[in-house]
PDB file of C-alpha atoms in Angstrom:
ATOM      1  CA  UNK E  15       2.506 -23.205   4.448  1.00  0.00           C
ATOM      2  CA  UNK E  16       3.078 -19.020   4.925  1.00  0.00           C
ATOM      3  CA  UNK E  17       2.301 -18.028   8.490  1.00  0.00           C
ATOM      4  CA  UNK E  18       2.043 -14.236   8.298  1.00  0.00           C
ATOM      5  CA  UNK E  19       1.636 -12.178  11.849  1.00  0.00           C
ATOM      6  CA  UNK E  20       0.961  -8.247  11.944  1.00  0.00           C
ATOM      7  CA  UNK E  21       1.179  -5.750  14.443  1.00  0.00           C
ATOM      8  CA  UNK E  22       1.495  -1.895  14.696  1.00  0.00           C
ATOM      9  CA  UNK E  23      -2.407  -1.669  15.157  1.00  0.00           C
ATOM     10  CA  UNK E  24      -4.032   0.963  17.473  1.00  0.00           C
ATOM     11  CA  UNK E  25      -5.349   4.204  17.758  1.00  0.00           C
ATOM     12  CA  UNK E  26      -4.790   7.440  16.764  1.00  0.00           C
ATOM     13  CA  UNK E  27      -6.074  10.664  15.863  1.00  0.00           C
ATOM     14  CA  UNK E  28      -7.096  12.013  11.904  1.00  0.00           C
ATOM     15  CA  UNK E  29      -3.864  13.429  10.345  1.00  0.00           C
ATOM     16  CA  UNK E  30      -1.665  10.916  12.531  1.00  0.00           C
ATOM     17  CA  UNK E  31       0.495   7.541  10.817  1.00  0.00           C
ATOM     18  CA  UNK E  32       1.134   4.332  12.082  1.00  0.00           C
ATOM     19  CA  UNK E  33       2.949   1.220  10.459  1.00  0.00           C
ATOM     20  CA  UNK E  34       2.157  -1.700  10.364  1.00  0.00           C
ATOM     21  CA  UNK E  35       4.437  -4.999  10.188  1.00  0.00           C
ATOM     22  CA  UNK E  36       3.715  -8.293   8.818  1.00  0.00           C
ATOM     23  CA  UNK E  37       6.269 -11.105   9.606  1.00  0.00           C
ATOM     24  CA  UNK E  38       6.814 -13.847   7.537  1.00  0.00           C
ATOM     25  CA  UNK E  39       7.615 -17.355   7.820  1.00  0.00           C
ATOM     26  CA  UNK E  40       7.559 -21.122   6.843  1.00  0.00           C
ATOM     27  CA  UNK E  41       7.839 -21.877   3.039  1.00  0.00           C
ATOM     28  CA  UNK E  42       8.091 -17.902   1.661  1.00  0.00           C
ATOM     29  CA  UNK E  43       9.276 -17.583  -1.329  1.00  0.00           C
ATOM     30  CA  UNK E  44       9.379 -15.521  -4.111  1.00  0.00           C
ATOM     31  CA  UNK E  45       6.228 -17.000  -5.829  1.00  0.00           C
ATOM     32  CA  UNK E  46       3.872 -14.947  -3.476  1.00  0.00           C
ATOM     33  CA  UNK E  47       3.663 -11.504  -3.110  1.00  0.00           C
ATOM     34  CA  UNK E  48       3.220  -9.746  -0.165  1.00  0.00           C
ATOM     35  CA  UNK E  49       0.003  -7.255   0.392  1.00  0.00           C
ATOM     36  CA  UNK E  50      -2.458  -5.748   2.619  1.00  0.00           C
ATOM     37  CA  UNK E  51      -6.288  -5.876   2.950  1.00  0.00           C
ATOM     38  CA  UNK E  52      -8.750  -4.397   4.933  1.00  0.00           C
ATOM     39  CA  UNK E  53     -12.172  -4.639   6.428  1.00  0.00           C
ATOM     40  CA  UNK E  54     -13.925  -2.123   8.009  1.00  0.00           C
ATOM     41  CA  UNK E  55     -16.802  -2.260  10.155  1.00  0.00           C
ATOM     42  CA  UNK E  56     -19.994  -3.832   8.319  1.00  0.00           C
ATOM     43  CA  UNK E  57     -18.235  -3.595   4.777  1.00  0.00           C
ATOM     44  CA  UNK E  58     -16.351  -6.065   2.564  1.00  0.00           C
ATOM     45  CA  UNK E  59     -12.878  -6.671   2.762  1.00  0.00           C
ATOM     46  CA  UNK E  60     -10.929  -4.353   0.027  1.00  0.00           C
ATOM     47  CA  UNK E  61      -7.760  -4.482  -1.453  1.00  0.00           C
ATOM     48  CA  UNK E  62      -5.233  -1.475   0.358  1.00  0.00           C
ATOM     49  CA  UNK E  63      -1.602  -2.407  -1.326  1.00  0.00           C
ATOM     50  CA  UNK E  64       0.637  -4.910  -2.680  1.00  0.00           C
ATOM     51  CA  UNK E  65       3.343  -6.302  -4.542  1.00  0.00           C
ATOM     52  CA  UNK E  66       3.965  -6.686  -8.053  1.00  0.00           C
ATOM     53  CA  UNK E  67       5.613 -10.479  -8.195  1.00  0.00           C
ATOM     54  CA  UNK E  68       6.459 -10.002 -11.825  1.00  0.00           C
ATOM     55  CA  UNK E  69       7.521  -6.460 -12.350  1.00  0.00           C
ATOM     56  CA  UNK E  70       8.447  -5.832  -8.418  1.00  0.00           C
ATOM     57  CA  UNK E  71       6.644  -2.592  -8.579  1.00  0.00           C
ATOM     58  CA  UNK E  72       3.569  -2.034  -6.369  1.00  0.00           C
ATOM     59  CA  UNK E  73      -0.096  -1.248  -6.712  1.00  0.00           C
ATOM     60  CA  UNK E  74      -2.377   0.775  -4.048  1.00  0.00           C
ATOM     61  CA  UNK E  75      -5.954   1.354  -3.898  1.00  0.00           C
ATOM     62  CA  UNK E  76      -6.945   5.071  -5.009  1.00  0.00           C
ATOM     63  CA  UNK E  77      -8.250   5.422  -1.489  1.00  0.00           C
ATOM     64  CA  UNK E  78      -5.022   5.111  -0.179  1.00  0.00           C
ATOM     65  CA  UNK E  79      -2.228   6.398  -3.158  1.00  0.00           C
ATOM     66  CA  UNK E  80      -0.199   9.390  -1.496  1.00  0.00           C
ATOM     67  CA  UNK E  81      -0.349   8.346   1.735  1.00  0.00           C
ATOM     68  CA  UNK E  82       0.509   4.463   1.805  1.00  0.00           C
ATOM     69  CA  UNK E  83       3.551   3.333   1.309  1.00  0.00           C
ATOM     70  CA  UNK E  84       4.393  -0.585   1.102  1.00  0.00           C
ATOM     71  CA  UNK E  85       7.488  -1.738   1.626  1.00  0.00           C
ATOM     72  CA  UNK E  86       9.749  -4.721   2.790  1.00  0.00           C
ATOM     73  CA  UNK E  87      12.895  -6.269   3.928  1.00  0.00           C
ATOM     74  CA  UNK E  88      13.580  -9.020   2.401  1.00  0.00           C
ATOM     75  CA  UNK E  89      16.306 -10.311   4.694  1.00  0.00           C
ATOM     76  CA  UNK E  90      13.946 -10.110   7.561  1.00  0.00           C
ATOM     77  CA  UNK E  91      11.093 -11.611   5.871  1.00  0.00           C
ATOM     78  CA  UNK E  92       9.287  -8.407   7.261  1.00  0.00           C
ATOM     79  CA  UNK E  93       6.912  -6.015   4.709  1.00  0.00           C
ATOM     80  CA  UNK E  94       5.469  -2.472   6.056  1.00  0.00           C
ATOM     81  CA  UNK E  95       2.470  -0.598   4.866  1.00  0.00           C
ATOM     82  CA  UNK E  96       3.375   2.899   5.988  1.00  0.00           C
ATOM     83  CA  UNK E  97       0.162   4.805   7.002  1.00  0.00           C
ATOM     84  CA  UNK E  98       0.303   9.104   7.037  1.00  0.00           C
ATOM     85  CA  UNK E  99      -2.322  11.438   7.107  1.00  0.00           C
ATOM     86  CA  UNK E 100      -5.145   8.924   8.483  1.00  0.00           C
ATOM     87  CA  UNK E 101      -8.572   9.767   8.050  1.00  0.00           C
ATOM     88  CA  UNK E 102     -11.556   8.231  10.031  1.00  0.00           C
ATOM     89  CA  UNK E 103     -12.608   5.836   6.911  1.00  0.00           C
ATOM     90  CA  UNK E 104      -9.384   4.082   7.508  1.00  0.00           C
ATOM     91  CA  UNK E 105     -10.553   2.564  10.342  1.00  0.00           C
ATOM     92  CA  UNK E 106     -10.159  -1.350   9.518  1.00  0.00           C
ATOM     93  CA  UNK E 107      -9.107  -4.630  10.589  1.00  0.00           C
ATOM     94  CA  UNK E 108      -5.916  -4.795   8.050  1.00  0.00           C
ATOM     95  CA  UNK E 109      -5.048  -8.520   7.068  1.00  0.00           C
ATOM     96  CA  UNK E 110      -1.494  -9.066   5.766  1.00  0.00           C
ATOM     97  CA  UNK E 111      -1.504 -11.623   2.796  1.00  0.00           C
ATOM     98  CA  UNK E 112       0.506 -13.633  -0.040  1.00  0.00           C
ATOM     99  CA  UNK E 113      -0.735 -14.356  -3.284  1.00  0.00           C
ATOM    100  CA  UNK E 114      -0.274 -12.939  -6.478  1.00  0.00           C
ATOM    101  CA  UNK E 115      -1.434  -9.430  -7.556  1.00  0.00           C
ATOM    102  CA  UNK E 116      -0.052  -8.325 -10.832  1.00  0.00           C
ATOM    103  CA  UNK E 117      -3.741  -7.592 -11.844  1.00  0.00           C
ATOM    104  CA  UNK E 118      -4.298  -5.594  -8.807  1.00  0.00           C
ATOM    105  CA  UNK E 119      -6.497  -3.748  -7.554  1.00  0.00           C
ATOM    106  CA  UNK E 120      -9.111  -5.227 -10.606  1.00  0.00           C
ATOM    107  CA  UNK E 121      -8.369  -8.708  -9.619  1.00  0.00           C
ATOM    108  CA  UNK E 122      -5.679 -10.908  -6.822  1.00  0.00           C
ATOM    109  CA  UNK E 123      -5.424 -13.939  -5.517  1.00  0.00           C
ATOM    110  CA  UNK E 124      -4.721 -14.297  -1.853  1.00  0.00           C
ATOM    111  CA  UNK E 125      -2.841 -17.929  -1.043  1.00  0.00           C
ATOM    112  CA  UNK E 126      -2.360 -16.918   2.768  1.00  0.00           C
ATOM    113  CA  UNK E 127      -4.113 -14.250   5.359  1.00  0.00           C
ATOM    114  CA  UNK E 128      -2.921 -13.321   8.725  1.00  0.00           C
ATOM    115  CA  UNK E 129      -5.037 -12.902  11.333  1.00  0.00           C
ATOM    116  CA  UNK E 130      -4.804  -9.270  10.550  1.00  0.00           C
ATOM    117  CA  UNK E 131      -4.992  -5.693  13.269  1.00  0.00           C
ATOM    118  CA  UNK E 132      -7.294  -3.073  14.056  1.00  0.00           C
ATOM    119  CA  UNK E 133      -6.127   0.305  12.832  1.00  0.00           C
ATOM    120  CA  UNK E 134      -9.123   2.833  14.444  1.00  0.00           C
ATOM    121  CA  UNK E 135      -8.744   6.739  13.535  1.00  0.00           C
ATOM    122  CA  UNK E 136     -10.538   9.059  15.536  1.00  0.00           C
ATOM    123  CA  UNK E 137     -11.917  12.318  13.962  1.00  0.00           C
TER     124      UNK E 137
END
């Protein structure tokens, strides 16, 4: 088992960053990758950024390329989505996960969720 707890949620205004954290632990290892999801209000859940377990590189939804970064720390079992120049449609629940996405964002499989936190912009 992979628990996996964000936080760095809140709010904050268009134009503004925040960044989140998701802490790993139990049996990590480097068959999962590490991403991030989201779900805003009354639409499906979407992939935001991950991992590449093969190639280590990384993958971002188009929504998001230029001002997401993903990142981690390996020795703290920590990974970071870096959030800059917000807009409103970011507003989401965002769910850090573990699976495998070298197919991303066309196709991922998610092994482990965490119980994910609410990013709101305000316009």
């Amino acid at each position: 088992q992979v628990q996996l707890v964000e936080s760095g949620g809140g709010l904050v205004q268009a134009g503004g960053s925040l960044r989140l954290s998701c802490a790993a632990s139990g049996r990590t290892s480097s068959t999962y990758s590490m991403g991030w999801l989201r779900q805003a209000p009354g639409k499906e859940r979407e992939f935001v950024a991950a991992f590449s377990w093969s190639g280590g590189g990384t993958q971002y939804a188009d929504s998001v390329k230029g001002r997401f970064t993903i990142s981690r720390d390996n020795a703290k079992n920590t990974g970071y989505l870096e959030m800059n120049s917000l807009k409103p449609e970011d507003t989401a629940v965002y769910y850090c996960v573990a699976g495998g996405f070298d197919s991303a964002p066309k196709s991922y499989r998610i092994n482990y969720w965490g119980k994910g936190t609410l990013v709101t912009v305000s316009s």
